[in-house]
PDB file of C-alpha atoms in Angstrom:
ATOM      1  CA  UNK A   1      73.775  93.470  54.046  1.00  0.00           C
ATOM      2  CA  UNK A   2      74.116  89.644  53.768  1.00  0.00           C
ATOM      3  CA  UNK A   3      73.590  88.945  57.491  1.00  0.00           C
ATOM      4  CA  UNK A   4      70.031  89.752  56.743  1.00  0.00           C
ATOM      5  CA  UNK A   5      69.697  87.604  53.656  1.00  0.00           C
ATOM      6  CA  UNK A   6      71.504  84.525  55.218  1.00  0.00           C
ATOM      7  CA  UNK A   7      69.735  81.850  57.360  1.00  0.00           C
ATOM      8  CA  UNK A   8      70.594  81.746  61.049  1.00  0.00           C
ATOM      9  CA  UNK A   9      70.066  78.389  63.538  1.00  0.00           C
ATOM     10  CA  UNK A  10      69.493  79.109  66.968  1.00  0.00           C
ATOM     11  CA  UNK A  11      69.194  76.316  70.228  1.00  0.00           C
ATOM     12  CA  UNK A  12      67.255  73.282  69.384  1.00  0.00           C
ATOM     13  CA  UNK A  13      67.386  73.676  65.333  1.00  0.00           C
ATOM     14  CA  UNK A  14      64.871  76.389  65.609  1.00  0.00           C
ATOM     15  CA  UNK A  15      65.327  78.830  62.529  1.00  0.00           C
ATOM     16  CA  UNK A  16      65.754  82.351  63.959  1.00  0.00           C
ATOM     17  CA  UNK A  17      65.629  84.056  60.087  1.00  0.00           C
ATOM     18  CA  UNK A  18      63.392  86.936  61.945  1.00  0.00           C
ATOM     19  CA  UNK A  19      66.180  87.644  64.127  1.00  0.00           C
ATOM     20  CA  UNK A  20      66.825  91.223  62.365  1.00  0.00           C
ATOM     21  CA  UNK A  21      63.335  92.066  62.458  1.00  0.00           C
ATOM     22  CA  UNK A  22      63.204  91.389  66.190  1.00  0.00           C
ATOM     23  CA  UNK A  23      66.166  93.581  66.992  1.00  0.00           C
ATOM     24  CA  UNK A  24      64.814  96.328  64.447  1.00  0.00           C
ATOM     25  CA  UNK A  25      62.024  96.765  66.693  1.00  0.00           C
ATOM     26  CA  UNK A  26      63.637  96.089  69.933  1.00  0.00           C
ATOM     27  CA  UNK A  27      65.672  99.054  69.006  1.00  0.00           C
ATOM     28  CA  UNK A  28      62.661 101.206  68.130  1.00  0.00           C
ATOM     29  CA  UNK A  29      61.825 100.646  71.793  1.00  0.00           C
ATOM     30  CA  UNK A  30      64.891 102.372  73.244  1.00  0.00           C
ATOM     31  CA  UNK A  31      65.492 106.128  73.688  1.00  0.00           C
ATOM     32  CA  UNK A  32      68.027 107.586  70.562  1.00  0.00           C
ATOM     33  CA  UNK A  33      70.894 108.688  73.248  1.00  0.00           C
ATOM     34  CA  UNK A  34      70.476 105.076  74.722  1.00  0.00           C
ATOM     35  CA  UNK A  35      73.038 102.575  73.038  1.00  0.00           C
ATOM     36  CA  UNK A  36      71.832  98.667  73.144  1.00  0.00           C
ATOM     37  CA  UNK A  37      74.587  96.866  74.120  1.00  0.00           C
ATOM     38  CA  UNK A  38      73.908  92.850  74.001  1.00  0.00           C
ATOM     39  CA  UNK A  39      70.383  91.256  73.573  1.00  0.00           C
ATOM     40  CA  UNK A  40      70.150  87.502  75.058  1.00  0.00           C
ATOM     41  CA  UNK A  41      67.517  85.653  73.843  1.00  0.00           C
ATOM     42  CA  UNK A  42      66.030  83.290  76.637  1.00  0.00           C
ATOM     43  CA  UNK A  43      64.178  80.393  76.901  1.00  0.00           C
ATOM     44  CA  UNK A  44      60.543  80.416  76.347  1.00  0.00           C
ATOM     45  CA  UNK A  45      57.641  77.996  76.754  1.00  0.00           C
ATOM     46  CA  UNK A  46      56.006  78.969  73.484  1.00  0.00           C
ATOM     47  CA  UNK A  47      58.384  79.931  70.861  1.00  0.00           C
ATOM     48  CA  UNK A  48      55.809  80.143  68.000  1.00  0.00           C
ATOM     49  CA  UNK A  49      53.567  83.040  69.766  1.00  0.00           C
ATOM     50  CA  UNK A  50      56.047  84.478  72.344  1.00  0.00           C
ATOM     51  CA  UNK A  51      59.791  85.180  72.434  1.00  0.00           C
ATOM     52  CA  UNK A  52      61.170  86.890  75.873  1.00  0.00           C
ATOM     53  CA  UNK A  53      64.803  88.942  75.661  1.00  0.00           C
ATOM     54  CA  UNK A  54      67.195  90.306  77.887  1.00  0.00           C
ATOM     55  CA  UNK A  55      68.357  93.671  76.658  1.00  0.00           C
ATOM     56  CA  UNK A  56      71.057  95.134  77.950  1.00  0.00           C
ATOM     57  CA  UNK A  57      70.968  99.397  77.846  1.00  0.00           C
ATOM     58  CA  UNK A  58      73.901 101.736  78.258  1.00  0.00           C
ATOM     59  CA  UNK A  59      73.596 105.482  78.992  1.00  0.00           C
ATOM     60  CA  UNK A  60      76.536 107.929  79.054  1.00  0.00           C
ATOM     61  CA  UNK A  61      75.653 110.690  81.564  1.00  0.00           C
ATOM     62  CA  UNK A  62      76.593 114.514  81.610  1.00  0.00           C
ATOM     63  CA  UNK A  63      79.733 113.632  83.401  1.00  0.00           C
ATOM     64  CA  UNK A  64      80.908 110.678  81.216  1.00  0.00           C
ATOM     65  CA  UNK A  65      79.970 108.110  83.587  1.00  0.00           C
ATOM     66  CA  UNK A  66      78.615 105.116  81.729  1.00  0.00           C
ATOM     67  CA  UNK A  67      75.104 104.034  83.188  1.00  0.00           C
ATOM     68  CA  UNK A  68      73.735 100.413  82.669  1.00  0.00           C
ATOM     69  CA  UNK A  69      70.408  98.930  82.786  1.00  0.00           C
ATOM     70  CA  UNK A  70      68.402  95.546  81.667  1.00  0.00           C
ATOM     71  CA  UNK A  71      65.228  95.225  80.586  1.00  0.00           C
ATOM     72  CA  UNK A  72      63.382  92.390  79.863  1.00  0.00           C
ATOM     73  CA  UNK A  73      61.616  92.256  76.220  1.00  0.00           C
ATOM     74  CA  UNK A  74      58.562  90.053  75.549  1.00  0.00           C
ATOM     75  CA  UNK A  75      57.986  89.689  71.718  1.00  0.00           C
ATOM     76  CA  UNK A  76      54.915  88.706  70.517  1.00  0.00           C
ATOM     77  CA  UNK A  77      54.934  86.794  67.367  1.00  0.00           C
ATOM     78  CA  UNK A  78      51.659  86.095  64.999  1.00  0.00           C
ATOM     79  CA  UNK A  79      52.074  84.059  61.634  1.00  0.00           C
ATOM     80  CA  UNK A  80      55.809  83.864  61.994  1.00  0.00           C
ATOM     81  CA  UNK A  81      56.614  87.802  62.199  1.00  0.00           C
ATOM     82  CA  UNK A  82      56.872  90.174  65.079  1.00  0.00           C
ATOM     83  CA  UNK A  83      53.794  91.721  65.905  1.00  0.00           C
ATOM     84  CA  UNK A  84      54.806  93.793  68.999  1.00  0.00           C
ATOM     85  CA  UNK A  85      57.758  93.922  71.369  1.00  0.00           C
ATOM     86  CA  UNK A  86      56.987  95.368  74.924  1.00  0.00           C
ATOM     87  CA  UNK A  87      59.389  96.035  78.388  1.00  0.00           C
ATOM     88  CA  UNK A  88      58.143  93.308  80.289  1.00  0.00           C
ATOM     89  CA  UNK A  89      60.805  94.887  83.286  1.00  0.00           C
ATOM     90  CA  UNK A  90      63.619  96.729  83.581  1.00  0.00           C
ATOM     91  CA  UNK A  91      66.207  96.995  86.137  1.00  0.00           C
ATOM     92  CA  UNK A  92      68.885  99.705  86.862  1.00  0.00           C
ATOM     93  CA  UNK A  93      72.538  97.823  87.433  1.00  0.00           C
ATOM     94  CA  UNK A  94      73.517  99.826  90.694  1.00  0.00           C
ATOM     95  CA  UNK A  95      75.224  99.259  93.955  1.00  0.00           C
ATOM     96  CA  UNK A  96      72.880  97.529  95.784  1.00  0.00           C
ATOM     97  CA  UNK A  97      71.557  94.841  92.857  1.00  0.00           C
ATOM     98  CA  UNK A  98      73.338  91.396  92.942  1.00  0.00           C
ATOM     99  CA  UNK A  99      73.155  88.469  90.433  1.00  0.00           C
ATOM    100  CA  UNK A 100      74.464  85.061  91.014  1.00  0.00           C
ATOM    101  CA  UNK A 101      74.004  81.258  89.656  1.00  0.00           C
ATOM    102  CA  UNK A 102      70.216  79.987  90.450  1.00  0.00           C
ATOM    103  CA  UNK A 103      70.975  76.183  89.077  1.00  0.00           C
ATOM    104  CA  UNK A 104      70.235  74.787  85.628  1.00  0.00           C
ATOM    105  CA  UNK A 105      71.783  77.455  83.230  1.00  0.00           C
ATOM    106  CA  UNK A 106      70.275  80.232  85.243  1.00  0.00           C
ATOM    107  CA  UNK A 107      70.626  83.181  87.081  1.00  0.00           C
ATOM    108  CA  UNK A 108      69.407  85.884  89.265  1.00  0.00           C
ATOM    109  CA  UNK A 109      69.470  89.325  89.394  1.00  0.00           C
ATOM    110  CA  UNK A 110      68.301  90.546  92.991  1.00  0.00           C
ATOM    111  CA  UNK A 111      67.431  94.195  93.767  1.00  0.00           C
ATOM    112  CA  UNK A 112      66.086  95.689  97.325  1.00  0.00           C
ATOM    113  CA  UNK A 113      62.179  95.554  95.763  1.00  0.00           C
ATOM    114  CA  UNK A 114      62.173  92.680  93.220  1.00  0.00           C
ATOM    115  CA  UNK A 115      64.092  89.404  92.092  1.00  0.00           C
ATOM    116  CA  UNK A 116      63.925  88.116  88.664  1.00  0.00           C
ATOM    117  CA  UNK A 117      65.237  84.468  87.514  1.00  0.00           C
ATOM    118  CA  UNK A 118      66.240  84.131  84.136  1.00  0.00           C
ATOM    119  CA  UNK A 119      67.396  81.322  81.660  1.00  0.00           C
ATOM    120  CA  UNK A 120      69.437  82.215  78.596  1.00  0.00           C
ATOM    121  CA  UNK A 121      68.744  79.776  75.737  1.00  0.00           C
ATOM    122  CA  UNK A 122      72.620  79.168  75.512  1.00  0.00           C
ATOM    123  CA  UNK A 123      75.245  78.482  77.778  1.00  0.00           C
ATOM    124  CA  UNK A 124      77.835  81.215  76.071  1.00  0.00           C
ATOM    125  CA  UNK A 125      74.986  83.684  76.048  1.00  0.00           C
ATOM    126  CA  UNK A 126      74.816  82.858  79.720  1.00  0.00           C
ATOM    127  CA  UNK A 127      78.374  83.940  80.425  1.00  0.00           C
ATOM    128  CA  UNK A 128      78.096  86.715  78.216  1.00  0.00           C
ATOM    129  CA  UNK A 129      75.069  88.534  80.073  1.00  0.00           C
ATOM    130  CA  UNK A 130      76.663  87.516  83.582  1.00  0.00           C
ATOM    131  CA  UNK A 131      79.913  89.190  82.555  1.00  0.00           C
ATOM    132  CA  UNK A 132      77.935  92.222  81.382  1.00  0.00           C
ATOM    133  CA  UNK A 133      75.920  92.435  84.722  1.00  0.00           C
ATOM    134  CA  UNK A 134      78.608  91.884  86.815  1.00  0.00           C
ATOM    135  CA  UNK A 135      81.018  94.126  85.156  1.00  0.00           C
ATOM    136  CA  UNK A 136      78.399  96.819  85.473  1.00  0.00           C
ATOM    137  CA  UNK A 137      77.949  96.402  88.672  1.00  0.00           C
ATOM    138  CA  UNK A 138      81.397  96.757  89.692  1.00  0.00           C
ATOM    139  CA  UNK A 139      81.319 100.141  88.179  1.00  0.00           C
ATOM    140  CA  UNK A 140      78.207 101.183  89.667  1.00  0.00           C
ATOM    141  CA  UNK A 141      79.867 100.025  93.342  1.00  0.00           C
ATOM    142  CA  UNK A 142      82.869 102.188  91.750  1.00  0.00           C
ATOM    143  CA  UNK A 143      81.248 105.223  91.223  1.00  0.00           C
ATOM    144  CA  UNK A 144      78.482 105.193  94.903  1.00  0.00           C
ATOM    145  CA  UNK A 145      75.360 104.814  92.366  1.00  0.00           C
ATOM    146  CA  UNK A 146      72.957 104.533  94.504  1.00  0.00           C
ATOM    147  CA  UNK A 147      68.867 104.110  93.624  1.00  0.00           C
ATOM    148  CA  UNK A 148      68.236 107.684  95.360  1.00  0.00           C
ATOM    149  CA  UNK A 149      71.310 109.333  93.567  1.00  0.00           C
ATOM    150  CA  UNK A 150      71.604 111.436  90.665  1.00  0.00           C
ATOM    151  CA  UNK A 151      72.328 108.500  88.177  1.00  0.00           C
ATOM    152  CA  UNK A 152      69.718 106.412  86.127  1.00  0.00           C
ATOM    153  CA  UNK A 153      66.803 108.880  86.288  1.00  0.00           C
ATOM    154  CA  UNK A 154      66.475 108.635  82.278  1.00  0.00           C
ATOM    155  CA  UNK A 155      65.446 104.780  83.491  1.00  0.00           C
ATOM    156  CA  UNK A 156      62.044 106.222  84.136  1.00  0.00           C
ATOM    157  CA  UNK A 157      61.254 106.273  80.385  1.00  0.00           C
ATOM    158  CA  UNK A 158      61.181 102.195  80.034  1.00  0.00           C
ATOM    159  CA  UNK A 159      59.314 102.095  83.463  1.00  0.00           C
ATOM    160  CA  UNK A 160      56.555 104.613  81.744  1.00  0.00           C
ATOM    161  CA  UNK A 161      56.602 101.940  78.463  1.00  0.00           C
ATOM    162  CA  UNK A 162      55.406  99.235  80.080  1.00  0.00           C
ATOM    163  CA  UNK A 163      51.843  97.566  79.248  1.00  0.00           C
ATOM    164  CA  UNK A 164      49.723  96.911  82.588  1.00  0.00           C
ATOM    165  CA  UNK A 165      49.250  93.125  80.949  1.00  0.00           C
ATOM    166  CA  UNK A 166      52.205  91.277  80.423  1.00  0.00           C
ATOM    167  CA  UNK A 167      52.439  87.497  79.863  1.00  0.00           C
ATOM    168  CA  UNK A 168      55.728  87.593  81.492  1.00  0.00           C
ATOM    169  CA  UNK A 169      55.387  89.383  84.274  1.00  0.00           C
ATOM    170  CA  UNK A 170      52.545  87.465  84.860  1.00  0.00           C
ATOM    171  CA  UNK A 171      54.412  84.176  84.999  1.00  0.00           C
ATOM    172  CA  UNK A 172      57.017  85.632  86.816  1.00  0.00           C
ATOM    173  CA  UNK A 173      54.625  86.320  89.809  1.00  0.00           C
ATOM    174  CA  UNK A 174      53.162  83.275  89.481  1.00  0.00           C
ATOM    175  CA  UNK A 175      56.397  80.762  89.933  1.00  0.00           C
ATOM    176  CA  UNK A 176      57.524  83.637  92.750  1.00  0.00           C
ATOM    177  CA  UNK A 177      54.295  82.952  94.367  1.00  0.00           C
ATOM    178  CA  UNK A 178      54.841  79.592  94.006  1.00  0.00           C
ATOM    179  CA  UNK A 179      58.036  79.213  95.518  1.00  0.00           C
ATOM    180  CA  UNK A 180      57.163  81.406  98.308  1.00  0.00           C
ATOM    181  CA  UNK A 181      54.572  78.856  99.447  1.00  0.00           C
TER     182      UNK A 181
END
């Protein structure tokens, strides 16, 4: 209970005293049979209004294999309190997913259909996220987990929770379009 009451300082000296509330809201969006393994804060252009987190989720299937996925959580703030949490994207960590560094404290997650460039708020959180991603992808390759196989069926729940209009998704698409031209 003390860790809820203590004041925590984040990057740039910003007060992260509302992180336990953010974590509770994120965990309420996750199915009870899934495990929220890690939450990493990402760099955000409007930290007073909007916060972005990378959420790593684990699920143990009926065969006893661990299946992992990542979600991009968009936290809407109002008057310093958490107003709403939405999952802006989700990526099942399958054999065909690739992760690599992408300059200036960023990394890229590539799937056959999409690509996401993410910038964690600290180097330590970047390496923690990268180690989780590479371990999960290596396990998916060892277990032959592919898109049309019998794994990761539970991820469709998170696809159905995505809002139609999301600032993060709009921003991501705009950056991708600018890079393409």
